[in-house]
Amino acid sequence: MDHSKESAHATATIVHIPAAPEPEIDKHPRKKITQVAPGEEWHKVRKLAVRQLDRFMALEPKVLRGDDPDAIHDMRVASRRLQQVLDLIYPPPAEGVMRKLRRVIRRSRRTLSDVRNCDVLLAGVSARLGRKRASRRDIWTAVEHYLQQRRSKNFDKALGKISKMNMAGFYVNLKDHLAVNGQKPHPAPLKLLEVGAPELTAGHFYERVGKALERVAQAFENQIVQSLADPRAPVIHGARIATKRLRYLVEVIHEFGVPGSDELLVWLRDLQRHLGEWHDLEVLEEMMIEMVARPEFLREHLDVALGVEKLIQRNRVAKKELEEKYFLEARGSPEFRRMKEWIAYLLESPSAAFARA
């Protein structure tokens, strides 16, 4: 979910689990977009990559302390943004050193996934228990205790994995790959570091943006269509991930001031937030089922287990409501049609679209 950290309260009030701060919106306002002179496209792209790399690494100490849920969220988001910009500079499939560097980015994000899920759910349960007239307090307290135990266990695992990743070496190596002959990016035509690599021109930039947008947008549309025909949890979750990927690519395009990109970003953020609320309820249900499925828990806390079962049923009703709202938003909505028109316009002539910025 997105980074001025807007709060997203669960739409379905049946379960009363407020969603955590929206994971995909920047905390800090974006800088004013400046015009990019011809020939400086790659300079700007590399600056974007370095900015996300620096942010990614700056968050690592806070993440490793383990007591800052926002830092964990922000590091995961920075990893996605960094990965998206790298796709333009080093198009997939990545090879050699870049493949290993990208693997560090992906592993660090996935390693923190379960911890992040626990943080989101703990925030919601804590808000629930903070109310003066909270019903089923004993049951929610038991859920909170289980989530805390799971969070602690998952964080210890994540800490061990990240400590083995040599993040300092990763940072130095990737920064070298984002420089030219060891120097900071400059406006002149750039070359990749590999020996014999072709010069990256403005034409290469527009071609790569067009190909990346075509690939990511097609995957997004296919996943949306599939989720409407087959609304199982893994398929809807796939639509959520596809939404993130398209959004982060459009964010790069937006940095160049391409007309219409800001309106598309508003819709993608809303769709991502909506799917994020659904995801929170899906993960909550999975964890509650795992909680009561433990034989020792059933033997010692049968009454609580029965109460949790009722919460699961209510959770499913709330989740169904969110699914129906998602279907209405995605199925032939005006925003969806405008997105397709904007993408077609940019793919027809990327250089002309950027020239209008």
Short mmCIF file of C-alpha atoms in Angstrom, two decimals:
data_model
loop_
_atom_site.label_atom_id
_atom_site.label_comp_id
_atom_site.label_asym_id
_atom_site.label_seq_id
_atom_site.Cartn_x
_atom_site.Cartn_y
_atom_site.Cartn_z
CA MET A 1 0.00 0.00 0.00
CA ASP A 2 1.82 3.97 -0.43
CA HIS A 3 4.23 7.64 1.13
CA SER A 4 2.86 10.72 2.70
CA LYS A 5 1.67 7.83 4.85
CA GLU A 6 -2.01 8.56 4.60
CA SER A 7 -4.09 6.49 6.98
CA ALA A 8 -6.33 3.97 5.31
CA HIS A 9 -9.10 2.85 7.63
CA ALA A 10 -10.67 -0.42 6.65
CA THR A 11 -13.77 0.16 4.60
CA ALA A 12 -15.49 -2.85 6.04
CA THR A 13 -16.48 -1.87 9.55
CA ILE A 14 -17.63 -5.33 10.49
CA VAL A 15 -14.19 -6.43 11.62
CA HIS A 16 -13.08 -2.97 12.79
CA ILE A 17 -9.39 -3.45 12.01
CA PRO A 18 -8.02 -0.07 10.92
CA ALA A 19 -5.47 -0.49 8.17
CA ALA A 20 -1.91 0.62 8.80
CA PRO A 21 -0.56 3.80 7.20
CA GLU A 22 -0.72 3.50 3.44
CA PRO A 23 2.59 1.89 2.44
CA GLU A 24 3.17 3.38 -0.97
CA ILE A 25 2.97 7.16 -0.64
CA ASP A 26 6.04 9.30 -0.02
CA LYS A 27 6.31 11.05 3.34
CA HIS A 28 8.04 13.99 1.78
CA PRO A 29 6.50 16.17 -0.92
CA ARG A 30 7.99 15.68 -4.32
CA LYS A 31 10.36 18.30 -5.62
CA LYS A 32 9.15 20.49 -8.43
CA ILE A 33 9.69 18.70 -11.72
CA THR A 34 12.33 20.41 -13.82
CA GLN A 35 12.59 20.28 -17.57
CA VAL A 36 15.15 17.85 -18.96
CA ALA A 37 17.25 19.11 -21.84
CA PRO A 38 17.74 16.78 -24.82
CA GLY A 39 20.60 14.39 -24.12
CA GLU A 40 20.14 14.56 -20.35
CA GLU A 41 17.53 11.81 -20.05
CA TRP A 42 19.97 9.19 -18.78
CA HIS A 43 21.54 11.67 -16.40
CA LYS A 44 18.13 12.17 -14.79
CA VAL A 45 17.33 8.45 -14.70
CA ARG A 46 20.61 7.65 -12.98
CA LYS A 47 20.04 10.44 -10.47
CA LEU A 48 16.67 8.90 -9.67
CA ALA A 49 18.33 5.51 -9.16
CA VAL A 50 21.03 6.95 -6.89
CA ARG A 51 18.39 8.80 -4.86
CA GLN A 52 16.46 5.58 -4.24
CA LEU A 53 19.65 3.64 -3.53
CA ASP A 54 20.74 6.21 -0.93
CA ARG A 55 17.31 6.14 0.68
CA PHE A 56 17.28 2.34 0.68
CA MET A 57 20.65 2.18 2.44
CA ALA A 58 19.92 5.03 4.86
CA LEU A 59 16.98 3.04 6.22
CA GLU A 60 18.96 -0.15 6.91
CA PRO A 61 20.24 0.85 10.42
CA LYS A 62 16.72 1.78 11.51
CA VAL A 63 15.36 -1.49 10.15
CA LEU A 64 17.98 -3.57 11.93
CA ARG A 65 17.09 -1.99 15.28
CA GLY A 66 13.71 -3.64 14.82
CA ASP A 67 11.55 -1.07 16.60
CA ASP A 68 10.54 1.18 13.68
CA PRO A 69 7.70 -0.23 11.54
CA ASP A 70 7.80 2.83 9.29
CA ALA A 71 11.46 2.21 8.46
CA ILE A 72 10.67 -1.38 7.44
CA HIS A 73 7.87 -0.17 5.23
CA ASP A 74 9.94 2.63 3.70
CA MET A 75 12.88 0.35 2.93
CA ARG A 76 10.61 -2.08 1.11
CA VAL A 77 9.09 0.73 -0.93
CA ALA A 78 12.51 2.21 -1.75
CA SER A 79 13.58 -1.24 -2.96
CA ARG A 80 10.67 -1.38 -5.39
CA ARG A 81 11.33 2.10 -6.71
CA LEU A 82 15.03 1.38 -7.10
CA GLN A 83 14.30 -1.86 -8.93
CA GLN A 84 11.95 -0.08 -11.34
CA VAL A 85 14.51 2.56 -12.31
CA LEU A 86 17.19 -0.11 -12.74
CA ASP A 87 14.91 -1.85 -15.24
CA LEU A 88 15.36 1.13 -17.56
CA ILE A 89 19.14 1.34 -17.19
CA TYR A 90 19.72 -2.43 -17.20
CA PRO A 91 16.65 -4.00 -18.85
CA PRO A 92 15.65 -7.48 -17.64
CA PRO A 93 16.66 -10.22 -17.75
CA ALA A 94 19.60 -9.00 -15.68
CA GLU A 95 22.93 -10.76 -16.17
CA GLY A 96 26.25 -11.05 -14.38
CA VAL A 97 26.96 -8.62 -11.56
CA MET A 98 23.70 -6.73 -12.04
CA ARG A 99 21.74 -9.95 -11.58
CA LYS A 100 23.40 -10.47 -8.20
CA LEU A 101 22.79 -6.86 -7.18
CA ARG A 102 19.13 -7.04 -8.11
CA ARG A 103 18.85 -10.26 -6.13
CA VAL A 104 19.98 -8.40 -2.98
CA ILE A 105 17.26 -5.79 -3.52
CA ARG A 106 14.57 -8.41 -4.02
CA ARG A 107 15.68 -10.63 -1.13
CA SER A 108 15.85 -7.76 1.33
CA ARG A 109 12.28 -6.80 0.49
CA ARG A 110 10.92 -10.34 0.67
CA THR A 111 12.82 -11.04 3.88
CA LEU A 112 10.96 -8.20 5.57
CA SER A 113 7.55 -9.09 4.13
CA ASP A 114 6.24 -11.15 7.07
CA VAL A 115 7.54 -8.60 9.58
CA ARG A 116 5.73 -5.85 7.71
CA ASN A 117 2.50 -7.87 7.66
CA CYS A 118 2.70 -8.36 11.43
CA ASP A 119 3.34 -4.63 11.96
CA VAL A 120 0.26 -3.72 9.91
CA LEU A 121 -1.99 -6.13 11.79
CA LEU A 122 -0.58 -5.21 15.21
CA ALA A 123 -1.33 -1.55 14.51
CA GLY A 124 -4.93 -2.44 13.71
CA VAL A 125 -5.40 -4.71 16.73
CA SER A 126 -3.79 -2.13 19.02
CA ALA A 127 -6.23 0.51 17.77
CA ARG A 128 -9.07 -1.88 18.41
CA LEU A 129 -7.95 -2.60 21.99
CA GLY A 130 -7.40 1.11 22.59
CA ARG A 131 -11.11 1.80 22.38
CA LYS A 132 -12.93 2.12 25.68
CA ARG A 133 -15.75 -0.16 24.66
CA ALA A 134 -13.80 -2.72 22.67
CA SER A 135 -15.84 -5.91 22.38
CA ARG A 136 -14.25 -9.35 22.57
CA ARG A 137 -11.23 -7.80 24.29
CA ASP A 138 -9.93 -11.14 25.54
CA ILE A 139 -9.98 -12.60 22.04
CA TRP A 140 -8.24 -9.60 20.45
CA THR A 141 -5.66 -9.66 23.22
CA ALA A 142 -4.90 -13.29 22.38
CA VAL A 143 -4.58 -12.36 18.68
CA GLU A 144 -2.27 -9.51 19.59
CA HIS A 145 -0.08 -11.81 21.67
CA TYR A 146 0.17 -14.31 18.80
CA LEU A 147 1.09 -11.55 16.32
CA GLN A 148 3.77 -10.21 18.66
CA GLN A 149 5.32 -13.67 18.98
CA ARG A 150 5.22 -14.21 15.25
CA ARG A 151 6.66 -10.77 14.57
CA SER A 152 9.56 -11.39 16.94
CA LYS A 153 10.33 -14.76 15.38
CA ASN A 154 10.13 -13.41 11.81
CA PHE A 155 12.29 -10.41 12.64
CA ASP A 156 15.02 -12.60 14.09
CA LYS A 157 15.03 -14.63 10.87
CA ALA A 158 15.09 -11.48 8.74
CA LEU A 159 17.91 -10.01 10.79
CA GLY A 160 20.02 -13.11 10.23
CA LYS A 161 19.41 -13.08 6.47
CA ILE A 162 20.09 -9.37 5.99
CA SER A 163 23.28 -9.58 8.06
CA LYS A 164 24.61 -12.10 5.51
CA MET A 165 23.91 -9.91 2.48
CA ASN A 166 26.97 -7.63 2.74
CA MET A 167 24.90 -4.50 2.21
CA ALA A 168 27.96 -2.23 2.26
CA GLY A 169 29.50 -4.15 -0.64
CA PHE A 170 26.16 -4.10 -2.46
CA TYR A 171 25.95 -0.31 -2.08
CA VAL A 172 29.45 0.40 -3.37
CA ASN A 173 29.08 -2.02 -6.29
CA LEU A 174 25.70 -0.73 -7.44
CA LYS A 175 26.76 2.90 -7.08
CA ASP A 176 29.70 2.14 -9.35
CA HIS A 177 27.26 0.76 -11.90
CA LEU A 178 25.24 3.96 -11.70
CA ALA A 179 28.28 6.12 -12.41
CA VAL A 180 30.35 6.74 -15.49
CA ASN A 181 34.03 5.91 -15.18
CA GLY A 182 33.69 6.23 -11.41
CA GLN A 183 32.22 9.75 -11.65
CA LYS A 184 28.75 11.02 -10.89
CA PRO A 185 26.31 11.01 -13.82
CA HIS A 186 26.66 14.01 -16.13
CA PRO A 187 24.56 15.45 -19.00
CA ALA A 188 26.76 14.08 -21.77
CA PRO A 189 25.75 10.88 -23.62
CA LEU A 190 26.44 7.99 -21.28
CA LYS A 191 27.93 4.54 -21.64
CA LEU A 192 27.30 1.51 -19.50
CA LEU A 193 30.28 0.31 -17.52
CA GLU A 194 30.61 -2.95 -19.43
CA VAL A 195 33.41 -2.91 -21.98
CA GLY A 196 32.11 -2.39 -25.49
CA ALA A 197 28.61 -1.41 -24.34
CA PRO A 198 26.82 0.87 -26.82
CA GLU A 199 26.33 4.53 -26.06
CA LEU A 200 22.98 5.26 -24.45
CA THR A 201 21.25 7.97 -26.46
CA ALA A 202 17.93 9.76 -26.06
CA GLY A 203 16.56 7.31 -28.62
CA HIS A 204 17.53 4.39 -26.39
CA PHE A 205 15.78 6.08 -23.48
CA TYR A 206 12.46 6.51 -25.31
CA GLU A 207 12.67 2.98 -26.68
CA ARG A 208 13.27 1.48 -23.25
CA VAL A 209 10.53 3.52 -21.61
CA GLY A 210 8.10 2.42 -24.32
CA LYS A 211 9.03 -1.26 -24.02
CA ALA A 212 8.93 -1.20 -20.23
CA LEU A 213 5.54 0.53 -20.19
CA GLU A 214 4.13 -1.88 -22.76
CA ARG A 215 5.34 -4.90 -20.78
CA VAL A 216 4.25 -3.69 -17.35
CA ALA A 217 0.91 -2.29 -18.51
CA GLN A 218 0.04 -5.50 -20.36
CA ALA A 219 0.87 -7.57 -17.29
CA PHE A 220 -1.29 -5.23 -15.18
CA GLU A 221 -4.25 -5.46 -17.54
CA ASN A 222 -3.96 -9.24 -17.85
CA GLN A 223 -3.85 -9.64 -14.07
CA ILE A 224 -6.88 -7.39 -13.58
CA VAL A 225 -8.87 -9.31 -16.18
CA GLN A 226 -7.82 -12.63 -14.65
CA SER A 227 -8.82 -11.51 -11.15
CA LEU A 228 -12.28 -10.53 -12.40
CA ALA A 229 -12.78 -13.98 -13.94
CA ASP A 230 -11.06 -15.91 -11.14
CA PRO A 231 -11.34 -13.97 -7.86
CA ARG A 232 -9.24 -16.33 -5.75
CA ALA A 233 -6.91 -14.73 -3.21
CA PRO A 234 -3.63 -15.49 -5.08
CA VAL A 235 -5.03 -13.95 -8.27
CA ILE A 236 -6.24 -10.77 -6.56
CA HIS A 237 -2.90 -10.55 -4.79
CA GLY A 238 -1.25 -10.75 -8.22
CA ALA A 239 -3.35 -7.78 -9.32
CA ARG A 240 -2.09 -5.86 -6.30
CA ILE A 241 1.56 -6.53 -7.20
CA ALA A 242 0.94 -5.66 -10.86
CA THR A 243 -0.63 -2.37 -9.74
CA LYS A 244 2.48 -1.52 -7.73
CA ARG A 245 4.79 -2.21 -10.66
CA LEU A 246 2.79 -0.06 -13.04
CA ARG A 247 2.55 2.71 -10.49
CA TYR A 248 6.29 2.85 -9.86
CA LEU A 249 7.05 2.95 -13.59
CA VAL A 250 4.53 5.77 -14.08
CA GLU A 251 6.24 7.58 -11.20
CA VAL A 252 9.49 7.57 -13.20
CA ILE A 253 7.65 8.91 -16.24
CA HIS A 254 5.99 11.52 -14.03
CA GLU A 255 9.43 12.79 -12.99
CA PHE A 256 9.78 14.01 -16.58
CA GLY A 257 6.50 15.91 -16.43
CA VAL A 258 4.69 13.84 -19.07
CA PRO A 259 1.09 15.16 -19.34
CA GLY A 260 -1.56 12.92 -17.80
CA SER A 261 0.84 10.96 -15.60
CA ASP A 262 -0.24 12.75 -12.42
CA GLU A 263 -3.91 11.86 -12.95
CA LEU A 264 -3.02 8.24 -13.64
CA LEU A 265 -0.94 8.09 -10.46
CA VAL A 266 -3.90 9.26 -8.39
CA TRP A 267 -6.01 6.37 -9.67
CA LEU A 268 -3.25 3.80 -9.27
CA ARG A 269 -2.62 4.92 -5.68
CA ASP A 270 -6.32 4.60 -4.88
CA LEU A 271 -6.51 1.17 -6.48
CA GLN A 272 -3.38 0.07 -4.65
CA ARG A 273 -4.71 1.32 -1.33
CA HIS A 274 -8.00 -0.50 -1.90
CA LEU A 275 -6.20 -3.75 -2.70
CA GLY A 276 -3.95 -3.17 0.30
CA GLU A 277 -6.95 -3.05 2.63
CA TRP A 278 -8.15 -6.32 1.13
CA HIS A 279 -4.67 -7.80 1.57
CA ASP A 280 -4.60 -6.84 5.26
CA LEU A 281 -7.82 -8.77 5.87
CA GLU A 282 -6.53 -11.73 3.85
CA VAL A 283 -3.32 -11.91 5.89
CA LEU A 284 -5.24 -11.43 9.15
CA GLU A 285 -7.44 -14.40 8.30
CA GLU A 286 -4.44 -16.57 7.45
CA MET A 287 -2.72 -15.73 10.72
CA MET A 288 -5.82 -16.29 12.84
CA ILE A 289 -6.31 -19.69 11.22
CA GLU A 290 -2.69 -20.60 11.96
CA MET A 291 -3.14 -19.38 15.52
CA VAL A 292 -6.12 -21.61 16.36
CA ALA A 293 -4.81 -24.57 14.34
CA ARG A 294 -2.10 -25.27 16.92
CA PRO A 295 -3.12 -28.37 18.96
CA GLU A 296 -1.72 -26.99 22.23
CA PHE A 297 -3.69 -23.76 21.77
CA LEU A 298 -6.94 -25.65 21.16
CA ARG A 299 -6.40 -27.79 24.25
CA GLU A 300 -5.74 -24.86 26.56
CA HIS A 301 -7.86 -22.08 25.02
CA LEU A 302 -10.85 -23.68 23.36
CA ASP A 303 -13.15 -20.78 24.29
CA VAL A 304 -10.79 -18.26 22.71
CA ALA A 305 -10.43 -20.46 19.63
CA LEU A 306 -14.21 -20.45 19.18
CA GLY A 307 -14.21 -16.67 19.48
CA VAL A 308 -11.45 -16.37 16.89
CA GLU A 309 -13.48 -18.57 14.55
CA LYS A 310 -16.32 -16.05 14.74
CA LEU A 311 -13.87 -13.23 13.96
CA ILE A 312 -12.70 -15.16 10.91
CA GLN A 313 -16.28 -15.42 9.65
CA ARG A 314 -16.80 -11.69 10.10
CA ASN A 315 -13.47 -11.02 8.45
CA ARG A 316 -14.61 -12.95 5.39
CA VAL A 317 -17.74 -10.86 5.08
CA ALA A 318 -15.67 -7.66 5.24
CA LYS A 319 -13.17 -9.04 2.73
CA LYS A 320 -15.98 -9.92 0.32
CA GLU A 321 -17.25 -6.36 0.48
CA LEU A 322 -13.80 -5.05 -0.42
CA GLU A 323 -13.55 -7.50 -3.31
CA GLU A 324 -16.86 -6.29 -4.72
CA LYS A 325 -15.75 -2.67 -4.49
CA TYR A 326 -12.51 -3.57 -6.24
CA PHE A 327 -14.42 -5.28 -9.05
CA LEU A 328 -16.56 -2.17 -9.54
CA GLU A 329 -13.48 0.03 -9.65
CA ALA A 330 -11.54 -2.17 -12.06
CA ARG A 331 -14.24 -3.50 -14.39
CA GLY A 332 -14.57 -1.01 -17.24
CA SER A 333 -14.34 2.06 -15.03
CA PRO A 334 -13.69 5.48 -16.66
CA GLU A 335 -10.28 5.56 -14.95
CA PHE A 336 -9.35 2.20 -16.45
CA ARG A 337 -10.31 3.38 -19.94
CA ARG A 338 -8.38 6.63 -19.51
CA MET A 339 -5.35 4.63 -18.40
CA LYS A 340 -5.44 2.57 -21.59
CA GLU A 341 -5.81 5.71 -23.70
CA TRP A 342 -2.85 7.38 -21.95
CA ILE A 343 -0.64 4.32 -22.41
CA ALA A 344 -1.60 4.03 -26.08
CA TYR A 345 -0.79 7.73 -26.55
CA LEU A 346 2.64 7.36 -24.97
CA LEU A 347 3.47 4.13 -26.78
CA GLU A 348 2.58 5.66 -30.14
CA SER A 349 5.43 8.14 -29.80
CA PRO A 350 7.33 8.24 -26.48
CA SER A 351 9.65 11.01 -27.68
CA ALA A 352 6.69 13.23 -28.60
CA ALA A 353 4.99 12.56 -25.25
CA PHE A 354 8.14 13.53 -23.34
CA ALA A 355 8.71 16.55 -25.57
CA ARG A 356 5.34 17.92 -24.45
CA ALA A 357 6.47 17.83 -20.83
#
